[in-house]
Amino acid sequence: MKKVIIVISIIFLFCFSFETDIKEFYIKSDLSSLKLLLDSLKGKNIEPSSSLYFYIAEISNDITLSLNCYKTVEERYKDSPFYPTTLLRLAKYYSITRDTSKALTYYRKLISLKEKNLLPYAYLGIIGIYENYADINNSNYWITNFLNEVDSSPFFNYFSLNEKTKHSQVKEKFYSIQIGSFKSKDNADKLYKRYKDKSYDVFIVFEDNLYKVRIGKFKNEEDARNFMKIFQKAETIPAWIVYGE
């Protein structure tokens, strides 16, 4: 019996030390050590922990690597404490890349978990997607669920039942040419100034926690496409058509 207890204690201490090392690498943003550790475990046919995949995804600048690691956690570690945050990361990524079908799937999965701290973000993500497409019926549906499910949030008063109709009124929307999307307002301002100095009708919108730089406001998509053809002949920056306020 004593031997069993000793063995269990050794295993526990090893696992604790192992997880501590992983977290230390993460805190220090030591991506190389985390990747070496992952490769080493795979080479020994040892199942890596969810934390190792999650931390690599969090600090890597390689989008493909981060996505693969997040998806590994999502597919293989559903009982992990990192699973809810992983769903949020994937939902936000697909929202930004405008793959709304996948974004909605991940937001709905997150809502089904009833994770109190993340629940508001999931609802706001879904509401934002539907409002971006002026889908008032679905937007109102999720606003109502938000009010019923979320106990407190900075947005609770904004989405109050008395204000719901006012909030959900369709505002005039336009087709525009988007030329950039940034987390930093400074970067957005620099791009704005660059094209403002060239006399373009440029403006910035804050949407999905990003500062988006856009040019022109067109009543229909055909006008936007015609302008983009001219714009892309004159400029080398990537551009795409968006629809919004």
JSON list of C-alpha atoms in Angstrom, two decimals:
[
{"chain": "A", "resi": 1, "resn": "MET", "atom": "CA", "xyz": [0.00, 0.00, 0.00]},
{"chain": "A", "resi": 2, "resn": "LYS", "atom": "CA", "xyz": [2.83, 2.37, 0.89]},
{"chain": "A", "resi": 3, "resn": "LYS", "atom": "CA", "xyz": [4.50, 1.67, -2.46]},
{"chain": "A", "resi": 4, "resn": "VAL", "atom": "CA", "xyz": [1.29, 2.54, -4.29]},
{"chain": "A", "resi": 5, "resn": "ILE", "atom": "CA", "xyz": [1.00, 5.81, -2.37]},
{"chain": "A", "resi": 6, "resn": "ILE", "atom": "CA", "xyz": [4.64, 6.64, -3.13]},
{"chain": "A", "resi": 7, "resn": "VAL", "atom": "CA", "xyz": [4.19, 5.92, -6.85]},
{"chain": "A", "resi": 8, "resn": "ILE", "atom": "CA", "xyz": [1.04, 8.05, -6.99]},
{"chain": "A", "resi": 9, "resn": "SER", "atom": "CA", "xyz": [2.81, 10.87, -5.15]},
{"chain": "A", "resi": 10, "resn": "ILE", "atom": "CA", "xyz": [5.73, 10.76, -7.59]},
{"chain": "A", "resi": 11, "resn": "ILE", "atom": "CA", "xyz": [3.37, 10.86, -10.58]},
{"chain": "A", "resi": 12, "resn": "PHE", "atom": "CA", "xyz": [1.48, 13.79, -9.05]},
{"chain": "A", "resi": 13, "resn": "LEU", "atom": "CA", "xyz": [4.66, 15.74, -8.38]},
{"chain": "A", "resi": 14, "resn": "PHE", "atom": "CA", "xyz": [5.92, 15.04, -11.91]},
{"chain": "A", "resi": 15, "resn": "CYS", "atom": "CA", "xyz": [2.68, 16.25, -13.49]},
{"chain": "A", "resi": 16, "resn": "PHE", "atom": "CA", "xyz": [2.59, 19.32, -11.26]},
{"chain": "A", "resi": 17, "resn": "SER", "atom": "CA", "xyz": [6.20, 20.18, -12.12]},
{"chain": "A", "resi": 18, "resn": "PHE", "atom": "CA", "xyz": [5.52, 19.57, -15.81]},
{"chain": "A", "resi": 19, "resn": "GLU", "atom": "CA", "xyz": [2.53, 21.92, -15.87]},
{"chain": "A", "resi": 20, "resn": "THR", "atom": "CA", "xyz": [4.51, 24.52, -13.91]},
{"chain": "A", "resi": 21, "resn": "ASP", "atom": "CA", "xyz": [7.26, 24.42, -16.55]},
{"chain": "A", "resi": 22, "resn": "ILE", "atom": "CA", "xyz": [4.70, 24.86, -19.33]},
{"chain": "A", "resi": 23, "resn": "LYS", "atom": "CA", "xyz": [3.17, 27.87, -17.61]},
{"chain": "A", "resi": 24, "resn": "GLU", "atom": "CA", "xyz": [6.60, 29.41, -17.00]},
{"chain": "A", "resi": 25, "resn": "PHE", "atom": "CA", "xyz": [7.43, 29.09, -20.70]},
{"chain": "A", "resi": 26, "resn": "TYR", "atom": "CA", "xyz": [4.09, 30.73, -21.52]},
{"chain": "A", "resi": 27, "resn": "ILE", "atom": "CA", "xyz": [4.61, 33.61, -19.08]},
{"chain": "A", "resi": 28, "resn": "LYS", "atom": "CA", "xyz": [8.03, 34.24, -20.61]},
{"chain": "A", "resi": 29, "resn": "SER", "atom": "CA", "xyz": [6.56, 33.94, -24.14]},
{"chain": "A", "resi": 30, "resn": "ASP", "atom": "CA", "xyz": [9.12, 31.21, -24.77]},
{"chain": "A", "resi": 31, "resn": "LEU", "atom": "CA", "xyz": [7.46, 29.72, -27.83]},
{"chain": "A", "resi": 32, "resn": "SER", "atom": "CA", "xyz": [10.54, 27.76, -28.88]},
{"chain": "A", "resi": 33, "resn": "SER", "atom": "CA", "xyz": [10.63, 25.79, -25.62]},
{"chain": "A", "resi": 34, "resn": "LEU", "atom": "CA", "xyz": [6.91, 25.06, -25.81]},
{"chain": "A", "resi": 35, "resn": "LYS", "atom": "CA", "xyz": [7.22, 23.79, -29.39]},
{"chain": "A", "resi": 36, "resn": "LEU", "atom": "CA", "xyz": [10.26, 21.67, -28.51]},
{"chain": "A", "resi": 37, "resn": "LEU", "atom": "CA", "xyz": [8.35, 20.18, -25.60]},
{"chain": "A", "resi": 38, "resn": "LEU", "atom": "CA", "xyz": [5.38, 19.39, -27.84]},
{"chain": "A", "resi": 39, "resn": "ASP", "atom": "CA", "xyz": [7.60, 17.72, -30.46]},
{"chain": "A", "resi": 40, "resn": "SER", "atom": "CA", "xyz": [9.39, 15.75, -27.74]},
{"chain": "A", "resi": 41, "resn": "LEU", "atom": "CA", "xyz": [6.16, 14.40, -26.27]},
{"chain": "A", "resi": 42, "resn": "LYS", "atom": "CA", "xyz": [4.81, 13.46, -29.68]},
{"chain": "A", "resi": 43, "resn": "GLY", "atom": "CA", "xyz": [8.09, 11.68, -30.46]},
{"chain": "A", "resi": 44, "resn": "LYS", "atom": "CA", "xyz": [7.69, 9.61, -27.30]},
{"chain": "A", "resi": 45, "resn": "ASN", "atom": "CA", "xyz": [4.01, 8.89, -28.03]},
{"chain": "A", "resi": 46, "resn": "ILE", "atom": "CA", "xyz": [3.02, 10.78, -24.89]},
{"chain": "A", "resi": 47, "resn": "GLU", "atom": "CA", "xyz": [-0.25, 12.70, -25.05]},
{"chain": "A", "resi": 48, "resn": "PRO", "atom": "CA", "xyz": [0.47, 16.44, -24.58]},
{"chain": "A", "resi": 49, "resn": "SER", "atom": "CA", "xyz": [-1.71, 18.37, -22.16]},
{"chain": "A", "resi": 50, "resn": "SER", "atom": "CA", "xyz": [-4.36, 20.78, -23.39]},
{"chain": "A", "resi": 51, "resn": "SER", "atom": "CA", "xyz": [-2.45, 23.61, -21.72]},
{"chain": "A", "resi": 52, "resn": "LEU", "atom": "CA", "xyz": [0.56, 23.01, -23.96]},
{"chain": "A", "resi": 53, "resn": "TYR", "atom": "CA", "xyz": [-1.52, 23.33, -27.13]},
{"chain": "A", "resi": 54, "resn": "PHE", "atom": "CA", "xyz": [-3.43, 26.31, -25.76]},
{"chain": "A", "resi": 55, "resn": "TYR", "atom": "CA", "xyz": [-0.35, 28.26, -24.67]},
{"chain": "A", "resi": 56, "resn": "ILE", "atom": "CA", "xyz": [1.36, 27.69, -28.03]},
{"chain": "A", "resi": 57, "resn": "ALA", "atom": "CA", "xyz": [-1.75, 28.98, -29.79]},
{"chain": "A", "resi": 58, "resn": "GLU", "atom": "CA", "xyz": [-1.90, 32.04, -27.55]},
{"chain": "A", "resi": 59, "resn": "ILE", "atom": "CA", "xyz": [1.64, 33.30, -28.08]},
{"chain": "A", "resi": 60, "resn": "SER", "atom": "CA", "xyz": [2.38, 32.16, -31.63]},
{"chain": "A", "resi": 61, "resn": "ASN", "atom": "CA", "xyz": [2.35, 34.74, -34.44]},
{"chain": "A", "resi": 62, "resn": "ASP", "atom": "CA", "xyz": [1.87, 31.92, -36.94]},
{"chain": "A", "resi": 63, "resn": "ILE", "atom": "CA", "xyz": [-1.88, 31.95, -37.66]},
{"chain": "A", "resi": 64, "resn": "THR", "atom": "CA", "xyz": [-1.85, 28.43, -39.09]},
{"chain": "A", "resi": 65, "resn": "LEU", "atom": "CA", "xyz": [-0.05, 27.04, -36.03]},
{"chain": "A", "resi": 66, "resn": "SER", "atom": "CA", "xyz": [-2.38, 28.84, -33.64]},
{"chain": "A", "resi": 67, "resn": "LEU", "atom": "CA", "xyz": [-5.47, 27.62, -35.47]},
{"chain": "A", "resi": 68, "resn": "ASN", "atom": "CA", "xyz": [-4.22, 24.03, -35.49]},
{"chain": "A", "resi": 69, "resn": "CYS", "atom": "CA", "xyz": [-3.52, 24.14, -31.76]},
{"chain": "A", "resi": 70, "resn": "TYR", "atom": "CA", "xyz": [-6.87, 25.75, -30.92]},
{"chain": "A", "resi": 71, "resn": "LYS", "atom": "CA", "xyz": [-8.66, 23.16, -33.06]},
{"chain": "A", "resi": 72, "resn": "THR", "atom": "CA", "xyz": [-6.78, 20.36, -31.31]},
{"chain": "A", "resi": 73, "resn": "VAL", "atom": "CA", "xyz": [-8.01, 21.60, -27.94]},
{"chain": "A", "resi": 74, "resn": "GLU", "atom": "CA", "xyz": [-11.54, 22.00, -29.33]},
{"chain": "A", "resi": 75, "resn": "GLU", "atom": "CA", "xyz": [-11.63, 18.50, -30.82]},
{"chain": "A", "resi": 76, "resn": "ARG", "atom": "CA", "xyz": [-9.73, 16.44, -28.23]},
{"chain": "A", "resi": 77, "resn": "TYR", "atom": "CA", "xyz": [-9.95, 18.22, -24.87]},
{"chain": "A", "resi": 78, "resn": "LYS", "atom": "CA", "xyz": [-13.59, 19.08, -24.31]},
{"chain": "A", "resi": 79, "resn": "ASP", "atom": "CA", "xyz": [-13.19, 18.65, -20.54]},
{"chain": "A", "resi": 80, "resn": "SER", "atom": "CA", "xyz": [-10.23, 21.02, -20.41]},
{"chain": "A", "resi": 81, "resn": "PRO", "atom": "CA", "xyz": [-10.51, 24.33, -18.53]},
{"chain": "A", "resi": 82, "resn": "PHE", "atom": "CA", "xyz": [-9.11, 25.91, -21.71]},
{"chain": "A", "resi": 83, "resn": "TYR", "atom": "CA", "xyz": [-11.94, 24.58, -23.88]},
{"chain": "A", "resi": 84, "resn": "PRO", "atom": "CA", "xyz": [-14.37, 27.54, -23.42]},
{"chain": "A", "resi": 85, "resn": "THR", "atom": "CA", "xyz": [-11.73, 30.18, -24.16]},
{"chain": "A", "resi": 86, "resn": "THR", "atom": "CA", "xyz": [-10.61, 28.15, -27.17]},
{"chain": "A", "resi": 87, "resn": "LEU", "atom": "CA", "xyz": [-14.15, 28.30, -28.58]},
{"chain": "A", "resi": 88, "resn": "LEU", "atom": "CA", "xyz": [-14.16, 32.07, -28.11]},
{"chain": "A", "resi": 89, "resn": "ARG", "atom": "CA", "xyz": [-10.80, 32.45, -29.87]},
{"chain": "A", "resi": 90, "resn": "LEU", "atom": "CA", "xyz": [-12.00, 30.39, -32.84]},
{"chain": "A", "resi": 91, "resn": "ALA", "atom": "CA", "xyz": [-15.30, 32.27, -33.02]},
{"chain": "A", "resi": 92, "resn": "LYS", "atom": "CA", "xyz": [-13.53, 35.64, -33.06]},
{"chain": "A", "resi": 93, "resn": "TYR", "atom": "CA", "xyz": [-11.06, 34.48, -35.69]},
{"chain": "A", "resi": 94, "resn": "TYR", "atom": "CA", "xyz": [-13.81, 33.36, -38.05]},
{"chain": "A", "resi": 95, "resn": "SER", "atom": "CA", "xyz": [-15.76, 36.57, -37.35]},
{"chain": "A", "resi": 96, "resn": "ILE", "atom": "CA", "xyz": [-12.77, 38.66, -38.38]},
{"chain": "A", "resi": 97, "resn": "THR", "atom": "CA", "xyz": [-12.20, 36.57, -41.51]},
{"chain": "A", "resi": 98, "resn": "ARG", "atom": "CA", "xyz": [-15.95, 36.87, -42.26]},
{"chain": "A", "resi": 99, "resn": "ASP", "atom": "CA", "xyz": [-16.58, 33.11, -42.22]},
{"chain": "A", "resi": 100, "resn": "THR", "atom": "CA", "xyz": [-19.84, 33.75, -40.40]},
{"chain": "A", "resi": 101, "resn": "SER", "atom": "CA", "xyz": [-21.09, 30.16, -40.56]},
{"chain": "A", "resi": 102, "resn": "LYS", "atom": "CA", "xyz": [-18.12, 28.86, -38.57]},
{"chain": "A", "resi": 103, "resn": "ALA", "atom": "CA", "xyz": [-18.14, 31.88, -36.26]},
{"chain": "A", "resi": 104, "resn": "LEU", "atom": "CA", "xyz": [-21.80, 31.30, -35.37]},
{"chain": "A", "resi": 105, "resn": "THR", "atom": "CA", "xyz": [-21.13, 27.60, -34.78]},
{"chain": "A", "resi": 106, "resn": "TYR", "atom": "CA", "xyz": [-18.39, 28.33, -32.25]},
{"chain": "A", "resi": 107, "resn": "TYR", "atom": "CA", "xyz": [-20.37, 31.09, -30.52]},
{"chain": "A", "resi": 108, "resn": "ARG", "atom": "CA", "xyz": [-23.35, 28.73, -30.14]},
{"chain": "A", "resi": 109, "resn": "LYS", "atom": "CA", "xyz": [-21.11, 26.00, -28.71]},
{"chain": "A", "resi": 110, "resn": "LEU", "atom": "CA", "xyz": [-19.77, 28.51, -26.20]},
{"chain": "A", "resi": 111, "resn": "ILE", "atom": "CA", "xyz": [-23.27, 29.61, -25.21]},
{"chain": "A", "resi": 112, "resn": "SER", "atom": "CA", "xyz": [-24.28, 25.98, -24.61]},
{"chain": "A", "resi": 113, "resn": "LEU", "atom": "CA", "xyz": [-21.55, 25.71, -21.95]},
{"chain": "A", "resi": 114, "resn": "LYS", "atom": "CA", "xyz": [-23.17, 28.48, -19.85]},
{"chain": "A", "resi": 115, "resn": "GLU", "atom": "CA", "xyz": [-19.71, 29.71, -18.87]},
{"chain": "A", "resi": 116, "resn": "LYS", "atom": "CA", "xyz": [-20.62, 32.80, -16.85]},
{"chain": "A", "resi": 117, "resn": "ASN", "atom": "CA", "xyz": [-17.52, 34.89, -17.59]},
{"chain": "A", "resi": 118, "resn": "LEU", "atom": "CA", "xyz": [-17.57, 34.21, -21.34]},
{"chain": "A", "resi": 119, "resn": "LEU", "atom": "CA", "xyz": [-21.31, 34.07, -21.97]},
{"chain": "A", "resi": 120, "resn": "PRO", "atom": "CA", "xyz": [-21.68, 37.84, -22.64]},
{"chain": "A", "resi": 121, "resn": "TYR", "atom": "CA", "xyz": [-18.92, 37.74, -25.28]},
{"chain": "A", "resi": 122, "resn": "ALA", "atom": "CA", "xyz": [-20.60, 34.84, -27.07]},
{"chain": "A", "resi": 123, "resn": "TYR", "atom": "CA", "xyz": [-23.95, 36.62, -27.21]},
{"chain": "A", "resi": 124, "resn": "LEU", "atom": "CA", "xyz": [-22.39, 39.91, -28.31]},
{"chain": "A", "resi": 125, "resn": "GLY", "atom": "CA", "xyz": [-20.50, 38.10, -31.05]},
{"chain": "A", "resi": 126, "resn": "ILE", "atom": "CA", "xyz": [-23.65, 36.54, -32.47]},
{"chain": "A", "resi": 127, "resn": "ILE", "atom": "CA", "xyz": [-25.66, 39.77, -32.17]},
{"chain": "A", "resi": 128, "resn": "GLY", "atom": "CA", "xyz": [-22.87, 41.68, -33.93]},
{"chain": "A", "resi": 129, "resn": "ILE", "atom": "CA", "xyz": [-22.83, 39.24, -36.84]},
{"chain": "A", "resi": 130, "resn": "TYR", "atom": "CA", "xyz": [-26.58, 39.43, -37.43]},
{"chain": "A", "resi": 131, "resn": "GLU", "atom": "CA", "xyz": [-26.69, 43.21, -37.05]},
{"chain": "A", "resi": 132, "resn": "ASN", "atom": "CA", "xyz": [-23.85, 43.59, -39.52]},
{"chain": "A", "resi": 133, "resn": "TYR", "atom": "CA", "xyz": [-26.12, 41.93, -42.08]},
{"chain": "A", "resi": 134, "resn": "ALA", "atom": "CA", "xyz": [-29.20, 43.86, -40.91]},
{"chain": "A", "resi": 135, "resn": "ASP", "atom": "CA", "xyz": [-30.86, 40.57, -39.92]},
{"chain": "A", "resi": 136, "resn": "ILE", "atom": "CA", "xyz": [-33.21, 42.16, -37.39]},
{"chain": "A", "resi": 137, "resn": "ASN", "atom": "CA", "xyz": [-35.24, 39.03, -36.58]},
{"chain": "A", "resi": 138, "resn": "ASN", "atom": "CA", "xyz": [-32.21, 36.97, -35.56]},
{"chain": "A", "resi": 139, "resn": "SER", "atom": "CA", "xyz": [-30.63, 39.98, -33.87]},
{"chain": "A", "resi": 140, "resn": "ASN", "atom": "CA", "xyz": [-33.73, 40.52, -31.71]},
{"chain": "A", "resi": 141, "resn": "TYR", "atom": "CA", "xyz": [-33.89, 36.81, -30.91]},
{"chain": "A", "resi": 142, "resn": "TRP", "atom": "CA", "xyz": [-30.34, 36.76, -29.54]},
{"chain": "A", "resi": 143, "resn": "ILE", "atom": "CA", "xyz": [-30.77, 40.09, -27.73]},
{"chain": "A", "resi": 144, "resn": "THR", "atom": "CA", "xyz": [-33.74, 38.58, -25.89]},
{"chain": "A", "resi": 145, "resn": "ASN", "atom": "CA", "xyz": [-31.68, 35.51, -24.98]},
{"chain": "A", "resi": 146, "resn": "PHE", "atom": "CA", "xyz": [-28.87, 37.76, -23.82]},
{"chain": "A", "resi": 147, "resn": "LEU", "atom": "CA", "xyz": [-31.22, 39.61, -21.47]},
{"chain": "A", "resi": 148, "resn": "ASN", "atom": "CA", "xyz": [-32.62, 36.34, -20.12]},
{"chain": "A", "resi": 149, "resn": "GLU", "atom": "CA", "xyz": [-29.31, 34.54, -19.66]},
{"chain": "A", "resi": 150, "resn": "VAL", "atom": "CA", "xyz": [-26.73, 37.16, -18.68]},
{"chain": "A", "resi": 151, "resn": "ASP", "atom": "CA", "xyz": [-26.96, 38.43, -15.10]},
{"chain": "A", "resi": 152, "resn": "SER", "atom": "CA", "xyz": [-24.70, 41.44, -15.51]},
{"chain": "A", "resi": 153, "resn": "SER", "atom": "CA", "xyz": [-22.70, 43.05, -18.29]},
{"chain": "A", "resi": 154, "resn": "PRO", "atom": "CA", "xyz": [-21.64, 46.57, -19.31]},
{"chain": "A", "resi": 155, "resn": "PHE", "atom": "CA", "xyz": [-24.00, 46.03, -22.27]},
{"chain": "A", "resi": 156, "resn": "PHE", "atom": "CA", "xyz": [-27.01, 44.94, -20.20]},
{"chain": "A", "resi": 157, "resn": "ASN", "atom": "CA", "xyz": [-28.62, 48.39, -20.08]},
{"chain": "A", "resi": 158, "resn": "TYR", "atom": "CA", "xyz": [-27.83, 48.94, -23.74]},
{"chain": "A", "resi": 159, "resn": "PHE", "atom": "CA", "xyz": [-29.78, 45.81, -24.60]},
{"chain": "A", "resi": 160, "resn": "SER", "atom": "CA", "xyz": [-32.61, 46.49, -22.14]},
{"chain": "A", "resi": 161, "resn": "LEU", "atom": "CA", "xyz": [-36.06, 45.43, -23.29]},
{"chain": "A", "resi": 162, "resn": "ASN", "atom": "CA", "xyz": [-37.22, 49.05, -23.46]},
{"chain": "A", "resi": 163, "resn": "GLU", "atom": "CA", "xyz": [-34.37, 49.97, -25.78]},
{"chain": "A", "resi": 164, "resn": "LYS", "atom": "CA", "xyz": [-34.36, 46.82, -27.91]},
{"chain": "A", "resi": 165, "resn": "THR", "atom": "CA", "xyz": [-36.63, 48.16, -30.64]},
{"chain": "A", "resi": 166, "resn": "LYS", "atom": "CA", "xyz": [-34.73, 51.43, -30.80]},
{"chain": "A", "resi": 167, "resn": "HIS", "atom": "CA", "xyz": [-31.40, 49.64, -30.94]},
{"chain": "A", "resi": 168, "resn": "SER", "atom": "CA", "xyz": [-32.50, 47.26, -33.65]},
{"chain": "A", "resi": 169, "resn": "GLN", "atom": "CA", "xyz": [-33.85, 49.80, -36.10]},
{"chain": "A", "resi": 170, "resn": "VAL", "atom": "CA", "xyz": [-32.18, 49.47, -39.46]},
{"chain": "A", "resi": 171, "resn": "LYS", "atom": "CA", "xyz": [-29.70, 52.27, -39.98]},
{"chain": "A", "resi": 172, "resn": "GLU", "atom": "CA", "xyz": [-28.67, 53.34, -43.43]},
{"chain": "A", "resi": 173, "resn": "LYS", "atom": "CA", "xyz": [-25.91, 51.09, -44.69]},
{"chain": "A", "resi": 174, "resn": "PHE", "atom": "CA", "xyz": [-23.49, 51.35, -47.56]},
{"chain": "A", "resi": 175, "resn": "TYR", "atom": "CA", "xyz": [-21.08, 49.27, -49.59]},
{"chain": "A", "resi": 176, "resn": "SER", "atom": "CA", "xyz": [-17.50, 50.36, -48.99]},
{"chain": "A", "resi": 177, "resn": "ILE", "atom": "CA", "xyz": [-13.97, 49.30, -49.85]},
{"chain": "A", "resi": 178, "resn": "GLN", "atom": "CA", "xyz": [-12.08, 48.07, -46.79]},
{"chain": "A", "resi": 179, "resn": "ILE", "atom": "CA", "xyz": [-8.30, 48.46, -46.94]},
{"chain": "A", "resi": 180, "resn": "GLY", "atom": "CA", "xyz": [-7.25, 47.56, -43.43]},
{"chain": "A", "resi": 181, "resn": "SER", "atom": "CA", "xyz": [-8.31, 46.18, -40.05]},
{"chain": "A", "resi": 182, "resn": "PHE", "atom": "CA", "xyz": [-6.28, 46.83, -36.89]},
{"chain": "A", "resi": 183, "resn": "LYS", "atom": "CA", "xyz": [-6.32, 46.25, -33.16]},
{"chain": "A", "resi": 184, "resn": "SER", "atom": "CA", "xyz": [-4.32, 49.45, -32.75]},
{"chain": "A", "resi": 185, "resn": "LYS", "atom": "CA", "xyz": [-6.02, 52.77, -33.46]},
{"chain": "A", "resi": 186, "resn": "ASP", "atom": "CA", "xyz": [-2.61, 54.30, -34.18]},
{"chain": "A", "resi": 187, "resn": "ASN", "atom": "CA", "xyz": [-2.07, 51.90, -37.09]},
{"chain": "A", "resi": 188, "resn": "ALA", "atom": "CA", "xyz": [-5.56, 52.62, -38.41]},
{"chain": "A", "resi": 189, "resn": "ASP", "atom": "CA", "xyz": [-4.93, 56.37, -38.15]},
{"chain": "A", "resi": 190, "resn": "LYS", "atom": "CA", "xyz": [-1.68, 56.05, -40.12]},
{"chain": "A", "resi": 191, "resn": "LEU", "atom": "CA", "xyz": [-3.41, 54.23, -42.97]},
{"chain": "A", "resi": 192, "resn": "TYR", "atom": "CA", "xyz": [-6.29, 56.71, -42.82]},
{"chain": "A", "resi": 193, "resn": "LYS", "atom": "CA", "xyz": [-3.92, 59.69, -43.14]},
{"chain": "A", "resi": 194, "resn": "ARG", "atom": "CA", "xyz": [-2.02, 58.03, -45.98]},
{"chain": "A", "resi": 195, "resn": "TYR", "atom": "CA", "xyz": [-5.14, 57.75, -48.14]},
{"chain": "A", "resi": 196, "resn": "LYS", "atom": "CA", "xyz": [-6.74, 60.96, -46.90]},
{"chain": "A", "resi": 197, "resn": "ASP", "atom": "CA", "xyz": [-3.67, 62.78, -48.19]},
{"chain": "A", "resi": 198, "resn": "LYS", "atom": "CA", "xyz": [-4.41, 61.21, -51.58]},
{"chain": "A", "resi": 199, "resn": "SER", "atom": "CA", "xyz": [-7.91, 62.76, -51.45]},
{"chain": "A", "resi": 200, "resn": "TYR", "atom": "CA", "xyz": [-9.79, 59.48, -51.03]},
{"chain": "A", "resi": 201, "resn": "ASP", "atom": "CA", "xyz": [-13.11, 59.50, -49.15]},
{"chain": "A", "resi": 202, "resn": "VAL", "atom": "CA", "xyz": [-11.64, 57.46, -46.31]},
{"chain": "A", "resi": 203, "resn": "PHE", "atom": "CA", "xyz": [-13.09, 56.82, -42.85]},
{"chain": "A", "resi": 204, "resn": "ILE", "atom": "CA", "xyz": [-12.62, 54.54, -39.83]},
{"chain": "A", "resi": 205, "resn": "VAL", "atom": "CA", "xyz": [-15.23, 52.35, -38.14]},
{"chain": "A", "resi": 206, "resn": "PHE", "atom": "CA", "xyz": [-14.78, 50.45, -34.87]},
{"chain": "A", "resi": 207, "resn": "GLU", "atom": "CA", "xyz": [-16.32, 47.01, -35.22]},
{"chain": "A", "resi": 208, "resn": "ASP", "atom": "CA", "xyz": [-15.69, 43.57, -33.65]},
{"chain": "A", "resi": 209, "resn": "ASN", "atom": "CA", "xyz": [-12.99, 45.15, -31.44]},
{"chain": "A", "resi": 210, "resn": "LEU", "atom": "CA", "xyz": [-11.07, 46.27, -34.52]},
{"chain": "A", "resi": 211, "resn": "TYR", "atom": "CA", "xyz": [-10.44, 49.62, -36.19]},
{"chain": "A", "resi": 212, "resn": "LYS", "atom": "CA", "xyz": [-11.40, 49.18, -39.84]},
{"chain": "A", "resi": 213, "resn": "VAL", "atom": "CA", "xyz": [-10.27, 51.61, -42.53]},
{"chain": "A", "resi": 214, "resn": "ARG", "atom": "CA", "xyz": [-12.73, 52.00, -45.40]},
{"chain": "A", "resi": 215, "resn": "ILE", "atom": "CA", "xyz": [-13.09, 54.11, -48.53]},
{"chain": "A", "resi": 216, "resn": "GLY", "atom": "CA", "xyz": [-16.30, 55.34, -50.12]},
{"chain": "A", "resi": 217, "resn": "LYS", "atom": "CA", "xyz": [-20.01, 54.86, -49.43]},
{"chain": "A", "resi": 218, "resn": "PHE", "atom": "CA", "xyz": [-21.87, 53.28, -52.30]},
{"chain": "A", "resi": 219, "resn": "LYS", "atom": "CA", "xyz": [-25.61, 52.61, -52.55]},
{"chain": "A", "resi": 220, "resn": "ASN", "atom": "CA", "xyz": [-25.16, 49.33, -54.40]},
{"chain": "A", "resi": 221, "resn": "GLU", "atom": "CA", "xyz": [-22.53, 46.62, -54.79]},
{"chain": "A", "resi": 222, "resn": "GLU", "atom": "CA", "xyz": [-22.05, 47.23, -58.51]},
{"chain": "A", "resi": 223, "resn": "ASP", "atom": "CA", "xyz": [-20.87, 50.81, -57.89]},
{"chain": "A", "resi": 224, "resn": "ALA", "atom": "CA", "xyz": [-18.51, 49.53, -55.21]},
{"chain": "A", "resi": 225, "resn": "ARG", "atom": "CA", "xyz": [-17.06, 46.92, -57.57]},
{"chain": "A", "resi": 226, "resn": "ASN", "atom": "CA", "xyz": [-16.56, 49.48, -60.32]},
{"chain": "A", "resi": 227, "resn": "PHE", "atom": "CA", "xyz": [-14.72, 51.77, -57.92]},
{"chain": "A", "resi": 228, "resn": "MET", "atom": "CA", "xyz": [-12.58, 48.90, -56.61]},
{"chain": "A", "resi": 229, "resn": "LYS", "atom": "CA", "xyz": [-11.42, 48.06, -60.14]},
{"chain": "A", "resi": 230, "resn": "ILE", "atom": "CA", "xyz": [-10.20, 51.64, -60.54]},
{"chain": "A", "resi": 231, "resn": "PHE", "atom": "CA", "xyz": [-8.73, 51.70, -57.04]},
{"chain": "A", "resi": 232, "resn": "GLN", "atom": "CA", "xyz": [-6.76, 48.47, -57.50]},
{"chain": "A", "resi": 233, "resn": "LYS", "atom": "CA", "xyz": [-5.21, 49.79, -60.71]},
{"chain": "A", "resi": 234, "resn": "ALA", "atom": "CA", "xyz": [-3.98, 52.86, -58.84]},
{"chain": "A", "resi": 235, "resn": "GLU", "atom": "CA", "xyz": [-3.03, 51.24, -55.52]},
{"chain": "A", "resi": 236, "resn": "THR", "atom": "CA", "xyz": [-1.28, 48.00, -54.51]},
{"chain": "A", "resi": 237, "resn": "ILE", "atom": "CA", "xyz": [-2.86, 47.57, -51.07]},
{"chain": "A", "resi": 238, "resn": "PRO", "atom": "CA", "xyz": [-5.28, 44.60, -50.65]},
{"chain": "A", "resi": 239, "resn": "ALA", "atom": "CA", "xyz": [-8.92, 45.71, -50.65]},
{"chain": "A", "resi": 240, "resn": "TRP", "atom": "CA", "xyz": [-12.31, 44.06, -50.42]},
{"chain": "A", "resi": 241, "resn": "ILE", "atom": "CA", "xyz": [-15.96, 45.08, -50.47]},
{"chain": "A", "resi": 242, "resn": "VAL", "atom": "CA", "xyz": [-17.89, 45.27, -47.19]},
{"chain": "A", "resi": 243, "resn": "TYR", "atom": "CA", "xyz": [-21.43, 46.23, -46.28]},
{"chain": "A", "resi": 244, "resn": "GLY", "atom": "CA", "xyz": [-22.08, 48.28, -43.17]},
{"chain": "A", "resi": 245, "resn": "GLU", "atom": "CA", "xyz": [-22.78, 51.64, -41.59]}
]
